[in-house]
XYZ file of C-alpha atoms in Angstrom:
534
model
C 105.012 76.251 93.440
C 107.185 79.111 93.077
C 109.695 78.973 89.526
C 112.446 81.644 88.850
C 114.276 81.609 85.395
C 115.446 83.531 82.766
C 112.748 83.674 80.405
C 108.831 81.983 80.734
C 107.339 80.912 77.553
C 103.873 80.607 77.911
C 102.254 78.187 75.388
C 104.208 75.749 73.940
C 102.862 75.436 70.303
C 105.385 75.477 67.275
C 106.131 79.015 68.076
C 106.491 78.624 71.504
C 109.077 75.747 71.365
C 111.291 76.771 68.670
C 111.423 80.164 70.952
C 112.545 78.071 74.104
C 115.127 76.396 71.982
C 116.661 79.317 70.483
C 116.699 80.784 74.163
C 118.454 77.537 75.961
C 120.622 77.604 72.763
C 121.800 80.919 73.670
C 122.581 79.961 77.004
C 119.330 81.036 78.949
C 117.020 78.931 81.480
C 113.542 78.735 80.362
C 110.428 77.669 81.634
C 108.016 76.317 78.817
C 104.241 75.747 79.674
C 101.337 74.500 77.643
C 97.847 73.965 78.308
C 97.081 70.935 76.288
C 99.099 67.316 77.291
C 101.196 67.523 74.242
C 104.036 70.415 72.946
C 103.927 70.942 69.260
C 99.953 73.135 68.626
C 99.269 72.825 65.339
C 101.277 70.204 64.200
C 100.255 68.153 66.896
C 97.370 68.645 69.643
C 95.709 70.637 66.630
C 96.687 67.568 63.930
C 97.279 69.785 61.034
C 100.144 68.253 58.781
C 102.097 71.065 58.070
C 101.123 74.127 55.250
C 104.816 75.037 53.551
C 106.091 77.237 50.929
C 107.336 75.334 47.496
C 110.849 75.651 48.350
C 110.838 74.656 51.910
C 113.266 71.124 51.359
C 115.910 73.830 50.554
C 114.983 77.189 52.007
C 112.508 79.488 53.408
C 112.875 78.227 56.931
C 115.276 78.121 59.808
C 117.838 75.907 59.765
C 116.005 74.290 63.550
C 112.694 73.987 61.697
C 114.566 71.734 58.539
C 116.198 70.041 61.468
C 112.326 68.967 63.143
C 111.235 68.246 59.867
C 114.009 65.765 59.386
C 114.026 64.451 62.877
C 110.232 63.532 61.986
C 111.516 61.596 58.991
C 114.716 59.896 60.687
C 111.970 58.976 63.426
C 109.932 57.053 61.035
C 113.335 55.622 59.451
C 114.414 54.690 63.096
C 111.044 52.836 64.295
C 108.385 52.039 61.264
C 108.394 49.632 59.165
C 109.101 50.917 55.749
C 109.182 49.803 52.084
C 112.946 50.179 50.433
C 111.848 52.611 48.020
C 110.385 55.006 51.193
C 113.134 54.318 53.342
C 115.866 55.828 50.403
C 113.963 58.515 49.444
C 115.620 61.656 50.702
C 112.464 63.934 50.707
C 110.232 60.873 52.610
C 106.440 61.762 53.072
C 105.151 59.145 55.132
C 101.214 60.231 54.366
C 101.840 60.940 50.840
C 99.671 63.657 51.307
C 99.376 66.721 48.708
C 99.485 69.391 51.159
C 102.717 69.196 51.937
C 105.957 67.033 51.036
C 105.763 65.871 54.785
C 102.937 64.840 56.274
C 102.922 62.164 58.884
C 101.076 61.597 62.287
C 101.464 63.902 65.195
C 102.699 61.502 67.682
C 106.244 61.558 65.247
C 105.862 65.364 65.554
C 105.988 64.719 69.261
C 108.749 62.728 69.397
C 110.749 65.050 67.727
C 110.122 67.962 69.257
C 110.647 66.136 72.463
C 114.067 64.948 71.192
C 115.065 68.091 70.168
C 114.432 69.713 73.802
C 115.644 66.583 75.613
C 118.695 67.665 76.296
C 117.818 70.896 77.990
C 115.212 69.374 80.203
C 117.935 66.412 81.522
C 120.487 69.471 82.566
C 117.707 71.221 84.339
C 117.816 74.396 82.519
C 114.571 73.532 81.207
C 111.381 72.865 83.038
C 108.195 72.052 80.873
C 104.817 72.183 82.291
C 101.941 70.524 80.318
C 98.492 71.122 81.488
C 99.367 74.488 82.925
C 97.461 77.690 81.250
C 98.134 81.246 82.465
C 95.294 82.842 85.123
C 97.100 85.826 86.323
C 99.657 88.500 85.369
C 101.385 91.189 87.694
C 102.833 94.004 85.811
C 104.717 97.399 87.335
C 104.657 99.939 85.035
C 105.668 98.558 81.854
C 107.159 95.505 82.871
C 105.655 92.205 83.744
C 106.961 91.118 87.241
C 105.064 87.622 87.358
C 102.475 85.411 86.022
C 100.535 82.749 87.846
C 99.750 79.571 85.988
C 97.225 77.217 86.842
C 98.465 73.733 86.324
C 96.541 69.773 86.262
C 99.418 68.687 88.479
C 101.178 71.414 90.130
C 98.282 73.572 91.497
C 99.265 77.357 90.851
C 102.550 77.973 89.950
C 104.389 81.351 90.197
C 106.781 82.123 87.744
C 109.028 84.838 88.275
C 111.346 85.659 84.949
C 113.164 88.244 83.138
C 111.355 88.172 79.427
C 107.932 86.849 79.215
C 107.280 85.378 75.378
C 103.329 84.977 74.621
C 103.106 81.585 72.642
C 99.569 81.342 73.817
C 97.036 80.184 71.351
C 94.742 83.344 71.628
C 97.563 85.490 73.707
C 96.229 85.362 76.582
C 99.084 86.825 78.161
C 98.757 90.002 76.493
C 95.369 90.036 77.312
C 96.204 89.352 81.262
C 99.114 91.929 81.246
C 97.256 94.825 80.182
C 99.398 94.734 76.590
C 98.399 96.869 73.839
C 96.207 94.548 71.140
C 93.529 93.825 68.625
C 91.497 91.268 67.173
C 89.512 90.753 64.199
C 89.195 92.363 61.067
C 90.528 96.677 60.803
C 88.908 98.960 58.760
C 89.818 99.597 55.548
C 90.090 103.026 56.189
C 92.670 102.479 59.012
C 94.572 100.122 57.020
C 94.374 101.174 53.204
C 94.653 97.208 52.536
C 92.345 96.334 49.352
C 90.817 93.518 50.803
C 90.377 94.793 54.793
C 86.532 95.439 55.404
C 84.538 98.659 54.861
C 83.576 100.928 57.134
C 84.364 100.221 60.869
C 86.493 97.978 62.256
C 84.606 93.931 63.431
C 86.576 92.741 65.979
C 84.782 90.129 66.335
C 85.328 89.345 62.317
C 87.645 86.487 63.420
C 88.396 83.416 60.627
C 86.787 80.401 61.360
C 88.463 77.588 63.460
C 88.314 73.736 62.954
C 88.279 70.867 65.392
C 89.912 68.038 63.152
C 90.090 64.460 63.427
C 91.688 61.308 61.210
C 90.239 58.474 60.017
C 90.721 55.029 58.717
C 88.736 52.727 56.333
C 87.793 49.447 57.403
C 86.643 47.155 55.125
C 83.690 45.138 55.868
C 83.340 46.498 59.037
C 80.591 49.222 60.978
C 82.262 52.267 62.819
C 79.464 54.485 62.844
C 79.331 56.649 65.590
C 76.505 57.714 67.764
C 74.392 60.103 66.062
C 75.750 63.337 67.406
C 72.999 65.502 69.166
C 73.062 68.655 66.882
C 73.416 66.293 63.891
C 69.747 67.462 62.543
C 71.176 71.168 63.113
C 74.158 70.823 60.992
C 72.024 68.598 58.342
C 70.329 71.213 57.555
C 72.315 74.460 57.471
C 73.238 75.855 53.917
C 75.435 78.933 54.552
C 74.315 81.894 52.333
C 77.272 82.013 50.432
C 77.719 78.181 50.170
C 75.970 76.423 46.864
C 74.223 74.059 49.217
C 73.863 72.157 52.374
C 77.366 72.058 54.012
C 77.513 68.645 54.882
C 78.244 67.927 51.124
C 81.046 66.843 48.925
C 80.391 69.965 46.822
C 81.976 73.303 48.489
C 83.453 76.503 47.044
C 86.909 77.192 45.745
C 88.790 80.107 48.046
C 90.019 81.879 45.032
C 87.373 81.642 42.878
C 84.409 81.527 45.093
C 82.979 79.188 42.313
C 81.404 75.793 43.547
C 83.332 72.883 43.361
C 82.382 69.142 43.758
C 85.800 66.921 45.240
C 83.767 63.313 46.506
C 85.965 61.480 49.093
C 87.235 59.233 46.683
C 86.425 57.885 43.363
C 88.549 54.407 43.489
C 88.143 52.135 46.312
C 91.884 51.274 45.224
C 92.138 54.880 46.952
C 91.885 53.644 50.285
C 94.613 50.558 50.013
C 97.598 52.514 48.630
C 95.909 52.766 44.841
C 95.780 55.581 42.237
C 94.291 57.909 45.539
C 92.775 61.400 44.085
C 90.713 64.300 46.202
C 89.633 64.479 49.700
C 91.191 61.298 51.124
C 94.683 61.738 49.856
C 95.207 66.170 50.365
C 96.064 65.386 54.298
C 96.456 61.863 54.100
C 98.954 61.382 57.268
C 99.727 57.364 56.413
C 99.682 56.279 53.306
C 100.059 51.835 52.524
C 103.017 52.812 50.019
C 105.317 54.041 52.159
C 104.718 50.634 54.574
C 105.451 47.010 55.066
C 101.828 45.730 53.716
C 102.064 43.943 57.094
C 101.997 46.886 58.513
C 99.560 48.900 57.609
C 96.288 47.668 56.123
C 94.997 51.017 54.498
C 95.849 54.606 54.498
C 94.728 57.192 57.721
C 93.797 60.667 56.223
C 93.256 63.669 58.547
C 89.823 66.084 57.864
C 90.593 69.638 57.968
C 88.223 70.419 55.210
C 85.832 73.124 53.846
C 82.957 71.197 55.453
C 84.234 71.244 59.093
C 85.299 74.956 59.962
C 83.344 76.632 62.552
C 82.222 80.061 61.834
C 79.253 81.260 63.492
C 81.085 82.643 66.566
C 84.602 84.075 67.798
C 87.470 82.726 70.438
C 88.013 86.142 71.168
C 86.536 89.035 72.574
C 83.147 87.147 74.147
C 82.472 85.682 77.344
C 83.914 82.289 78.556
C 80.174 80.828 78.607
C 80.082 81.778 74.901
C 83.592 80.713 74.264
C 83.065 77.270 75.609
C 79.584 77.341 73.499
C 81.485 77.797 70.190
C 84.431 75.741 70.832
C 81.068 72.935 71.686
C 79.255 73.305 68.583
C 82.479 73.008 66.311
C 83.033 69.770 68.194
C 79.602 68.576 66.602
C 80.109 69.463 63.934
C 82.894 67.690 63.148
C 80.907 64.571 64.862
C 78.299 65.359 62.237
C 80.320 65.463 59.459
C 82.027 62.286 60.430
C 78.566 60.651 60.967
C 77.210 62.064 57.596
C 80.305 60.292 56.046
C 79.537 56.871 57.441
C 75.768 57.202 56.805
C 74.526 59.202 54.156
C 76.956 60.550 52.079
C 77.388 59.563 48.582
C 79.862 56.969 47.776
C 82.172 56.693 44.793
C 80.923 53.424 44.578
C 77.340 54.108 44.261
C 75.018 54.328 47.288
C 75.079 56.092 50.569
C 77.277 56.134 53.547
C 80.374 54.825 54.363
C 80.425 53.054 57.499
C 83.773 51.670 57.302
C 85.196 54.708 58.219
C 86.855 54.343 61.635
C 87.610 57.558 63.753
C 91.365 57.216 64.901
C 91.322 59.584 68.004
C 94.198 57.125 69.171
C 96.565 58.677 67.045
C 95.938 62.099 68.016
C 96.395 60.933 71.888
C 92.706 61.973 72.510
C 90.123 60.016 74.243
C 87.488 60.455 71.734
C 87.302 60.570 68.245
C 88.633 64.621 67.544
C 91.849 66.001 68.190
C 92.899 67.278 71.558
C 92.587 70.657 70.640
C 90.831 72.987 68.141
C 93.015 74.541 65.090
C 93.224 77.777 65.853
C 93.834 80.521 62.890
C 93.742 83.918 64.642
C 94.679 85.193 67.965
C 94.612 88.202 69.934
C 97.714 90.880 68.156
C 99.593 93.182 69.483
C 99.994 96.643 68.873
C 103.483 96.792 67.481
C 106.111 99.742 66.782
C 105.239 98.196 62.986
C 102.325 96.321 61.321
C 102.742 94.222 58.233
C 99.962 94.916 55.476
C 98.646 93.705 52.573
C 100.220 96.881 50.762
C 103.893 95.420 52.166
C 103.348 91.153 50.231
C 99.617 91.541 48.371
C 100.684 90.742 44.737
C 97.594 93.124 43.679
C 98.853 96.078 45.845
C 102.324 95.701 44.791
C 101.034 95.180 41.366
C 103.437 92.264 41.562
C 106.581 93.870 42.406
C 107.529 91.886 45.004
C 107.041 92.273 48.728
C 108.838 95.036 50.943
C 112.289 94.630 51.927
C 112.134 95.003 55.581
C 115.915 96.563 56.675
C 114.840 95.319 60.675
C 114.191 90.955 58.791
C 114.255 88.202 61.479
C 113.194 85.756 58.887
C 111.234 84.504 56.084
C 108.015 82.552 54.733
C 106.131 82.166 52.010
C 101.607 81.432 51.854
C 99.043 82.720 49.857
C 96.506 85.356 51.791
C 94.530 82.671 53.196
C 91.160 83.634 55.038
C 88.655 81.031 55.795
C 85.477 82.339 56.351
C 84.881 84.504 59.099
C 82.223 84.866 62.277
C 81.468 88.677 60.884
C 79.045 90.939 62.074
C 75.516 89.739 61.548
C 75.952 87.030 58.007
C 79.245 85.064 58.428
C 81.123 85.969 55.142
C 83.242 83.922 52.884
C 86.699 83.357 51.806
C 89.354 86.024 50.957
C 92.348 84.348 49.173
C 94.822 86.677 47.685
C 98.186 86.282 45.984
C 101.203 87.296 47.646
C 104.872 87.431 47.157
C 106.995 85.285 49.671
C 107.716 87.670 52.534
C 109.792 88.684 55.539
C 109.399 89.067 59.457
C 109.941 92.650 60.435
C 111.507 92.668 63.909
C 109.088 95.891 64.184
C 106.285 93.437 64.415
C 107.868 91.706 67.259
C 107.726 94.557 68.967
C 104.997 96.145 71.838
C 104.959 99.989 71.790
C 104.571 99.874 75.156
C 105.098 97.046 77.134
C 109.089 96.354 77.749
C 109.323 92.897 78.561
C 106.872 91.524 76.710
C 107.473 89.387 73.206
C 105.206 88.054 70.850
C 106.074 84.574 69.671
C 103.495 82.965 67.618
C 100.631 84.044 66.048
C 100.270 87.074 68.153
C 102.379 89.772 66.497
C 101.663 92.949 65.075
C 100.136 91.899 61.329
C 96.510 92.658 59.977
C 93.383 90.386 59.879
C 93.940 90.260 56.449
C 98.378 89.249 56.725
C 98.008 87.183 59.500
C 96.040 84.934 56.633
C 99.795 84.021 55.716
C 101.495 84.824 58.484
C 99.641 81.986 60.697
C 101.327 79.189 58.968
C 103.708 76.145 60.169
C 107.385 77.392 59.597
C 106.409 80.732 60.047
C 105.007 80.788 62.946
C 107.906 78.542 64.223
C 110.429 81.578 62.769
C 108.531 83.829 64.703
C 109.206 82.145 68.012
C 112.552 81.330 67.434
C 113.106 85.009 66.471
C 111.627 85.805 69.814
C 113.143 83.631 72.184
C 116.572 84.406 70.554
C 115.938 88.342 70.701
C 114.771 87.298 74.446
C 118.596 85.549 75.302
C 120.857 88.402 73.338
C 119.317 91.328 75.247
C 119.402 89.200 78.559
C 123.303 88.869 77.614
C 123.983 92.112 76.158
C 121.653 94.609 78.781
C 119.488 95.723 75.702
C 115.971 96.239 75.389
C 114.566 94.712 72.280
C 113.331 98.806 71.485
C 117.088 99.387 71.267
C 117.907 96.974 69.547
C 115.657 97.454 66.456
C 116.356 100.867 66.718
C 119.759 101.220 66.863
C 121.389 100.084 63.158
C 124.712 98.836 64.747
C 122.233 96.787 67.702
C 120.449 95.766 65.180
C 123.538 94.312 62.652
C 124.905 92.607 65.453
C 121.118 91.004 66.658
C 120.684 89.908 62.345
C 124.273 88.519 62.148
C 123.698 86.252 65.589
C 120.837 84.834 63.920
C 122.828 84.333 60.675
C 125.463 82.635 62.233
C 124.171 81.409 65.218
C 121.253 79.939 64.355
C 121.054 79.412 60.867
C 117.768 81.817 60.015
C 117.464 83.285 56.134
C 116.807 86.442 56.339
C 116.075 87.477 53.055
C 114.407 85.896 49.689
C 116.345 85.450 46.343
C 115.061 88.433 44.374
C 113.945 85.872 41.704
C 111.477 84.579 44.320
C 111.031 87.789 46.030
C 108.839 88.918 43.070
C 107.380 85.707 42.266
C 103.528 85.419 42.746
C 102.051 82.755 45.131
């Protein structure tokens, strides 16, 4: 199968759909692949309800991500059955969970992000392919001539296209292009950044990843799974720097590093739409008070916990056997947490296990009991004509100042420094959580210093180990690829290179006022939140 178009977006997570829609917006054909059988990554084949910044009902987001965000809600309004009270309430979280003031199951993710590119596909200017990964990459000099996909349904598939965007989970593409990148954690005496490592740069330093999955309670009723074969294995393993077994209810704050105990729940009302407190309700994706009771008999919470990220071995930079061996073992041992739960943890309610808990793979259109794919925190970055630091948004480094203005901005966000712990060199090591000040999106970091056609569009561009810890989240990563597949469609239109346009002031004041206009993207932060201190 042999595909010609405009612009091939390879890896349709949030990134990599908001960056086909601000390309077919703009007028361009696209070709959108992804390698899992749903669109959406992390919101969806990775189940993570979505991390935000504490002003993101009003701002620090693109205009197209507010619009997903409410076509999530309006799909709930449109099909489920809700209570009066839910079904008024302007900012509706169908999970109640404390994450975020929307989180809700990934199948209404789905449907609105299918909605939203609808349109495109029925006029042909769009062609998605699901189950389609990239194998191949021909390049000529700087440019990327073609990429061969191998796809569940099509065989290979040669796609042939202007601009090539990398929304890739692990950017594969710039690995199979030759592109300029890195991985892991730099050197602190590359870097300058406080909180980068000592001594040489680990590559292979790369933050943990988490296979999640939701679950239901059920009462009266036995949904233990089959003991998991490395169940004995993750029994008994007590990181160093954890204060005890990790398949506990007691874990260690990020900021603090200080042990903390949160049990699942300490009501049973928790579970039925009751006074709900810790574990259960913090990604809680359905919660009973926002139903019909008819509806919906108890709450489903999703697990992306403390206890259930994988550490002891990178995505990147190791063989596929090894891969495939990591991305196995954090598959058991989110099996073995879930069987722990149902059999010998400690309830609220006095005893030991809590059978009722019923793995709801269903909802995550998987045919087991995890999601369909892993949540993935750090990928493969490229070398860019600018790298974001911790000395540009750390609120230590900028002794709380507020972050760098960046004149070349194609967008906003706002996260702490978030690090899980990391695979390391040797001992796996433990959080880093800093304080930042809400940030921008350099174009600079969109940028290759080499390769021409080439963008970036997800969690692939040019920050640090230590920034991409808040650069990795929801509505930033979906600014970045909207950023990318509109900088993709204005040089098609105007004969630019994306180089020129950066660095050519007028270029670039006519690229920042298209996405103004155009597309509805904040470039800049309020200098009273600018400074503030996440």
């Amino acid at each position: 199968m042999h595909l010609g178009t405009g612009i091939l977006v390879a890896g349709g997570g949030l990134g990599g759909v908001a960056a086909a829609l601000a390309a077919l917006r703009l007028g361009e054909n696209v070709v959108l692949t992804e390698e899992s059988p749903w669109l959406g990554g992390q919101l969806t084949s990775q189940a993570v309800p979505p991390d935000e910044n504490a002003w993101i009902e009003t701002s620090g987001a693109t205009s197209s991500y507010r619009r997903l965000r409410q076509e999530i809600r309006d799909h709930y309004r449109r099909f489920y059955p809700l209570t009066e009270s839910a079904r008024a309430a302007a900012a509706l979280n169908p999970g109640g969970g404390r994450v975020s003031p929307l989180c809700h199951e990934p199948r209404a993710a789905l449907a609105a992000i299918e909605g939203m590119l609808a349109p495109y596909v029925s006029t042909g200017r769009l062609t998605v392919l699901t189950g389609t990964e990239p194998r191949e990459v021909a390049t000529d000099g700087d440019r990327i001539t073609g990429v061969r996909l191998a796809s569940a349904t099509h065989g290979d598939v040669h796609v042939e296209a202007s601009y090539y965007l990398d929304a890739t989970e692990l950017g594969d593409l710039l690995d199979l292009g030759g592109v300029e990148w890195v991985c892991g954690a730099e050197s602190r005496d590359d870097t300058g950044e406080p909180h980068a490592v000592p001594g040489p740069p680990q590559p292979l330093d790369q933050q943990a990843f988490t296979w999640c999955f939701a679950m239901d309670y059920r009462h009266g009723e036995d949904w233990t799974v089959e003991r998991p074969k490395d169940y004995d294995t993750w029994r008994a393993y007590t990181p160093a720097f954890w204060p005890g077994p990790l398949l506990s209810w007691t874990d260690v704050r990020p900021d603090t590093l200080a042990p903390r105990t949160h049990p699942l729940l300490r009501e049973e009302e928790s579970l039925t739409g009751g006074h709900a407190v810790d574990r259960w309700t913090y990604r809680r994706i359905r919660s009973t008070r926002t139903f019909d009771p008819a509806f919906a008999a108890g709450d489903v919470t999703l697990v992306n916990w403390p206890q259930n990220d994988y550490w002891l071995g990178p995505l990147i930079g190791v063989t596929d056997a090894e891969r495939c061996r990591h991305l196995e073992a954090s598959r058991q041992l989110s099996l073995s947490l879930l069987h722990w739960m149902q059999t010998e943890a400690p309830r609220h309610d006095g005893g030991t296990g809590y059978p009722e808990l019923r793995p709801r793979g269903d909802l995550l259109g998987s045919p087991d009991e995890l999601a369909l794919r892993p949540y993935v925190r750090e990928s493969r970055r490229i070398v860019g004509e600018f790298t974001v630091l911790e000395t540009h948004i750390g609120a230590e480094a900028r002794q709380g100042a507020g972050s760098e203005i960046f004149p070349d901005s194609v967008g906003i966000g706002c996260y702490r420094i978030d690090l899980h712990p990391s695979t390391g060199s040797g001992e796996p090591r433990t959080y880093v959580d800093v304080a930042c000040h809400p940030f921008q999106i350099p174009l600079g970091a969109l940028i290759p210093v080499r390769a021409n056609n080439l963008l970036p569009a997800a969690k692939n561009i040019a920050t640090t180990h230590v920034t991409n810890g808040c650069y990795r989240m929801h509505p930033v990563e979906w600014n970045i690829g909207e950023a990318a597949g509109a900088l993709a469609a204005h040089c098609l239109r105007t004969g630019h290179s994306p180089r020129a346009v950066r660095g050519t002031p007028a270029l670039l004041a006519d690229f920042q006022h298209l996405l103004g206009t155009r597309l509805g993207f904040e470039l800049s932060w309020p200098e009273r939140i600018r400074t503030k201190i996440i």
